[in-house]
CSV table of N, CA and C in Angstrom, one decimal:
chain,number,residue,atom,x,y,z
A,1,UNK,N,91.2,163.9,-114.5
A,1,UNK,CA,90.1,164.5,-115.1
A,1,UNK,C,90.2,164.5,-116.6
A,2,UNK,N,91.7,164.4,-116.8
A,2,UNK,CA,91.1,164.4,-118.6
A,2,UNK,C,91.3,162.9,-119.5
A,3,UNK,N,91.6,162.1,-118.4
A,3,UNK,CA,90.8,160.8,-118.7
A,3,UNK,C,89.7,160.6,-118.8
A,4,UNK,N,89.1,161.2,-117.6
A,4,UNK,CA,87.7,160.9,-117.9
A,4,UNK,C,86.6,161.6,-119.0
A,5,UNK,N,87.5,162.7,-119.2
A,5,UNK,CA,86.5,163.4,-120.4
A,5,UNK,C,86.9,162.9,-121.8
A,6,UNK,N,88.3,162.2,-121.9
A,6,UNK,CA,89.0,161.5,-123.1
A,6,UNK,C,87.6,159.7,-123.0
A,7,UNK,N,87.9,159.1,-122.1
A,7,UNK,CA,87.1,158.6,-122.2
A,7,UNK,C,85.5,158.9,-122.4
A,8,UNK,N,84.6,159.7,-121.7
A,8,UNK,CA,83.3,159.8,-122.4
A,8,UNK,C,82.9,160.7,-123.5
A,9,UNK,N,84.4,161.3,-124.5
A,9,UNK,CA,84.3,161.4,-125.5
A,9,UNK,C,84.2,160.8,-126.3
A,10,UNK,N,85.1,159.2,-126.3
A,10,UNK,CA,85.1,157.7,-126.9
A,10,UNK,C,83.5,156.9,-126.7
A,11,UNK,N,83.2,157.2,-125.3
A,11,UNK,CA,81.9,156.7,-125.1
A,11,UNK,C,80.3,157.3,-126.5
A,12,UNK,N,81.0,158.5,-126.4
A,12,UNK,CA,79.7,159.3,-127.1
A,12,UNK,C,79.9,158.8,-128.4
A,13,UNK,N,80.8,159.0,-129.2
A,13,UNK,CA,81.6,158.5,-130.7
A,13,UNK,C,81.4,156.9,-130.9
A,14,UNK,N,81.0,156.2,-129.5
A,14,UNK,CA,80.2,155.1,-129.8
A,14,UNK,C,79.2,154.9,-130.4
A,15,UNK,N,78.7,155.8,-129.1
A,15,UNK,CA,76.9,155.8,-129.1
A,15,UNK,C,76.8,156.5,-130.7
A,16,UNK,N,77.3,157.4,-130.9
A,16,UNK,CA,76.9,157.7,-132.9
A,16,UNK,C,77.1,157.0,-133.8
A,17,UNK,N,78.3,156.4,-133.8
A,17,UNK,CA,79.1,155.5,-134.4
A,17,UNK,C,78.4,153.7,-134.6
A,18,UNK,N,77.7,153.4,-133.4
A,18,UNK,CA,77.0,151.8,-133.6
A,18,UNK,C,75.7,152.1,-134.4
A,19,UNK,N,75.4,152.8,-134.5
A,19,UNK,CA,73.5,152.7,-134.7
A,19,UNK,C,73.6,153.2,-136.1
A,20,UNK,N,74.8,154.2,-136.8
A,20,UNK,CA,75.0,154.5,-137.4
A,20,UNK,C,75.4,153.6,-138.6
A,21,UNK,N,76.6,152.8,-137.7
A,21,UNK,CA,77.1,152.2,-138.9
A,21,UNK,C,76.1,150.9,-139.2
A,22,UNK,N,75.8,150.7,-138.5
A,22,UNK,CA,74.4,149.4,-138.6
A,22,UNK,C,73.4,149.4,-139.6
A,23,UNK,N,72.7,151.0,-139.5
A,23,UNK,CA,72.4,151.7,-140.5
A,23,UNK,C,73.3,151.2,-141.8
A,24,UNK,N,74.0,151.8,-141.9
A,24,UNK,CA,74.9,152.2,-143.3
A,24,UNK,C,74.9,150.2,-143.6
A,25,UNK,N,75.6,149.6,-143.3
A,25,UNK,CA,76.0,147.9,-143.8
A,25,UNK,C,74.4,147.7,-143.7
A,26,UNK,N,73.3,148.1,-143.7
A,26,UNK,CA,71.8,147.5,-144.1
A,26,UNK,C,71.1,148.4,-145.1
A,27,UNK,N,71.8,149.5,-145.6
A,27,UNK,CA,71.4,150.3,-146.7
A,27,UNK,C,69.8,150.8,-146.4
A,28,UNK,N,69.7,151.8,-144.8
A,28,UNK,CA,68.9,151.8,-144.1
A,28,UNK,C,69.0,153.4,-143.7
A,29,UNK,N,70.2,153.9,-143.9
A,29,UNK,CA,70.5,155.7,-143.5
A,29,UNK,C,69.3,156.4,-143.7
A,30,UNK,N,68.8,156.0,-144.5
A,30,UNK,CA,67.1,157.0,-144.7
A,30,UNK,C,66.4,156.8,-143.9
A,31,UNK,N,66.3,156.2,-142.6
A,31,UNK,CA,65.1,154.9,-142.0
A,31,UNK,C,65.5,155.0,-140.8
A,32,UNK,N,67.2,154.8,-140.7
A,32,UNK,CA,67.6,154.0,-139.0
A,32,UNK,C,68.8,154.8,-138.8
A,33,UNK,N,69.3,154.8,-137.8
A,33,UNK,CA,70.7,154.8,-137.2
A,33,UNK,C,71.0,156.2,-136.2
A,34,UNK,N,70.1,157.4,-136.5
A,34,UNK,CA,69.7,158.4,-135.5
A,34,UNK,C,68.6,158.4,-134.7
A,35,UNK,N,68.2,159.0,-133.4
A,35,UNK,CA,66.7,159.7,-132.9
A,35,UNK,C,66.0,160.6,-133.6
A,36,UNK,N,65.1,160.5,-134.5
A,36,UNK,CA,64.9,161.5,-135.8
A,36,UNK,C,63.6,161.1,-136.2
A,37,UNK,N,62.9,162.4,-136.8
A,37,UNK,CA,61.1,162.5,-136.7
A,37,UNK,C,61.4,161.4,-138.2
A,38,UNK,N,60.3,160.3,-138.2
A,38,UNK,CA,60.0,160.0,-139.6
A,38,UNK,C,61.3,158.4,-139.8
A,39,UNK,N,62.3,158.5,-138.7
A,39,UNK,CA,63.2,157.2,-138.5
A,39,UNK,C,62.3,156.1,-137.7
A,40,UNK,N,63.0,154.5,-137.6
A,40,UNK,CA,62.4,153.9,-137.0
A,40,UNK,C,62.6,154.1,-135.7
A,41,UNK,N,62.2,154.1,-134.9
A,41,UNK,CA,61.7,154.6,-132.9
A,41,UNK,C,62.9,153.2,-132.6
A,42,UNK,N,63.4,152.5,-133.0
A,42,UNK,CA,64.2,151.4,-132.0
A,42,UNK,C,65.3,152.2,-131.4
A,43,UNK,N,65.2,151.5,-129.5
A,43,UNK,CA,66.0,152.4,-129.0
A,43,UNK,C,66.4,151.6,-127.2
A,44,UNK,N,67.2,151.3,-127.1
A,44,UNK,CA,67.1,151.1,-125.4
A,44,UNK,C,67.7,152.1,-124.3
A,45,UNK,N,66.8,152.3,-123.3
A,45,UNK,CA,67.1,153.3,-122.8
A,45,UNK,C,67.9,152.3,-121.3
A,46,UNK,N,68.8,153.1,-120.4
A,46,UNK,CA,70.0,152.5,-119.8
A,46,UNK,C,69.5,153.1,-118.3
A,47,UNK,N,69.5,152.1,-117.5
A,47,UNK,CA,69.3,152.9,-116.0
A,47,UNK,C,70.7,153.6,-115.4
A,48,UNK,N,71.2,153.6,-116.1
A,48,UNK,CA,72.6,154.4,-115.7
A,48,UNK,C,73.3,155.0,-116.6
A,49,UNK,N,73.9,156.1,-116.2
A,49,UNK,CA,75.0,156.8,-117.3
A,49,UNK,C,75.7,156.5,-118.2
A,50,UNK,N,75.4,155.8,-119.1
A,50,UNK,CA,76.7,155.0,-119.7
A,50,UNK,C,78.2,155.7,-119.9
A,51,UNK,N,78.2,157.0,-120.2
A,51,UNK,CA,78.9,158.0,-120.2
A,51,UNK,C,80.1,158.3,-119.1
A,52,UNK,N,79.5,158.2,-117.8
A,52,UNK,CA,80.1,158.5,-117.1
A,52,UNK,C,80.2,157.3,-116.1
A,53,UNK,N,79.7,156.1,-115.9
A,53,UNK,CA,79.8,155.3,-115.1
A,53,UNK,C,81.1,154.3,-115.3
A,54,UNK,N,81.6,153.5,-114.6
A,54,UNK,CA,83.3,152.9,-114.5
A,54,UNK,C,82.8,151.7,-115.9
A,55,UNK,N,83.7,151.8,-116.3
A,55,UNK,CA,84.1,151.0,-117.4
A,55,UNK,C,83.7,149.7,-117.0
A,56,UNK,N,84.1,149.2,-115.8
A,56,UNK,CA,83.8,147.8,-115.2
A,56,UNK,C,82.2,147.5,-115.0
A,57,UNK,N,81.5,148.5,-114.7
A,57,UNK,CA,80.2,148.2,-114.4
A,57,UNK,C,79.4,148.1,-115.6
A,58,UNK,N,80.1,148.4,-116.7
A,58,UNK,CA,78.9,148.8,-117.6
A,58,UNK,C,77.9,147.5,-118.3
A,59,UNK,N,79.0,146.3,-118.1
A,59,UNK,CA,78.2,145.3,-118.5
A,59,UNK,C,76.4,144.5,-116.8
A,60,UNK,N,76.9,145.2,-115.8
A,60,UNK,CA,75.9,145.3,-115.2
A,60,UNK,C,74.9,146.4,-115.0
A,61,UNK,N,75.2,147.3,-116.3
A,61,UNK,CA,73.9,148.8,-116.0
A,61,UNK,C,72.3,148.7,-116.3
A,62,UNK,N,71.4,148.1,-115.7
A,62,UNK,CA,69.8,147.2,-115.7
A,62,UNK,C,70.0,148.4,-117.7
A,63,UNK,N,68.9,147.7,-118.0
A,63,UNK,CA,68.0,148.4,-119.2
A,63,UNK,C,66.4,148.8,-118.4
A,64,UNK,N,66.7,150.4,-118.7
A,64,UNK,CA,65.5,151.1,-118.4
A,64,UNK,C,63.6,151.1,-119.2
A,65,UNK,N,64.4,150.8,-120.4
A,65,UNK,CA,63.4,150.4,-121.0
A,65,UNK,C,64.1,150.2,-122.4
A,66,UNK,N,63.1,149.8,-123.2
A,66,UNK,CA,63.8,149.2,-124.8
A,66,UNK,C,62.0,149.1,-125.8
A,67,UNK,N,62.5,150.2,-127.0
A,67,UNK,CA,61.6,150.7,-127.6
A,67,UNK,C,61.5,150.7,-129.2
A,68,UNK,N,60.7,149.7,-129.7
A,68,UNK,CA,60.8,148.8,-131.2
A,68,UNK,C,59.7,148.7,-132.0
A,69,UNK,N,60.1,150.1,-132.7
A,69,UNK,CA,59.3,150.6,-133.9
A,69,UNK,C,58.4,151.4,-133.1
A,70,UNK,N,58.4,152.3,-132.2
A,70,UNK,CA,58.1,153.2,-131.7
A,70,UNK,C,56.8,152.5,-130.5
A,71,UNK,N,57.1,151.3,-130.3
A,71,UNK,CA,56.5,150.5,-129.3
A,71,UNK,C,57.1,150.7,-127.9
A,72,UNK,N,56.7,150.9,-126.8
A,72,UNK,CA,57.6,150.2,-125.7
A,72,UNK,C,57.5,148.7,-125.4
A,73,UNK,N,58.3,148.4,-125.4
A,73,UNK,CA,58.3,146.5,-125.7
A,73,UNK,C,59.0,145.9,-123.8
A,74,UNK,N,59.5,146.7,-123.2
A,74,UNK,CA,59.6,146.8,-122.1
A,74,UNK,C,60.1,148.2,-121.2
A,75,UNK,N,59.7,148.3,-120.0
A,75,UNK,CA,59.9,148.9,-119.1
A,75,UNK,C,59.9,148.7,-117.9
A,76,UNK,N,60.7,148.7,-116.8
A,76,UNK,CA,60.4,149.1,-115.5
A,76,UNK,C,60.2,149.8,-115.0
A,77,UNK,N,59.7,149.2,-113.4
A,77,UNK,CA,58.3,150.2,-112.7
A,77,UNK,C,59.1,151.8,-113.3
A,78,UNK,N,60.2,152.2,-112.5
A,78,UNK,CA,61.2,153.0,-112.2
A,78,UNK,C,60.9,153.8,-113.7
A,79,UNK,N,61.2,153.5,-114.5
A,79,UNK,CA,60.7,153.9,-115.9
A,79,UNK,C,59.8,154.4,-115.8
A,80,UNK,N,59.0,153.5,-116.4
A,80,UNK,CA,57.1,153.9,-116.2
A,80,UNK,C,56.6,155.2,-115.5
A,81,UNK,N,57.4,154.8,-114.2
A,81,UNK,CA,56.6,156.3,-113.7
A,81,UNK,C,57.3,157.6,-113.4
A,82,UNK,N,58.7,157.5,-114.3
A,82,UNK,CA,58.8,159.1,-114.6
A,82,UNK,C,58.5,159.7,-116.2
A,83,UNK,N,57.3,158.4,-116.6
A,83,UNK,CA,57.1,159.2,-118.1
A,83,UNK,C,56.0,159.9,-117.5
C-alpha cells in the first residue's frame, strides 16, 4: 500500500511538473502549463486513471479526448456523451 501511494505521488508531480516545465523552457508561464481561467485550454483527457493504473498499461490507456486552444479537436463516442 505505500508503494502504491509513493508511486501516485510520483505520478501527480508528473502531471505538474511536464506542462509546467514546458511552460517555463517557452517563456509561456503567463499563458500555459496549468488548467487556469485566461491560460491556453490545451489538454488531453485519458480514458483511464493514469494515477492509479499498473505502470505497464499505461502506454495502452485510449485518449478520451484531446483539447487545443480551448477547441475539442477529438473525442470519443464514450466522451461525448458524458459531457
Amino acid at each position: 500500500a505505500v508503494e502504491a501511494r509513493q508511486l501516485e505521488r510520483a505520478r501527480q508531480q508528473a502531471l505538474r511538473c511536464f506542462p509546467q516545465g514546458v511552460a517555463h523552457a517557452e517563456f509561456a508561464e503567463s499563458r500555459r502549463g496549468m488548467i487556469k481561467e485566461g491560460y491556453d485550454a490545451d489538454l488531453t483527457a485519458f480514458g483511464k486513471d493514469i494515477l492509479t493504473i499498473d505502470a505497464e498499461d499505461l502506454p495502452t490507456i485510449p485518449i478520451a479526448a484531446t483539447i487545443v486552444g480551448g477547441k475539442v479537436v477529438h473525442e470519443t463516442t464514450a466522451a461525448a456523451q458524458k459531457r
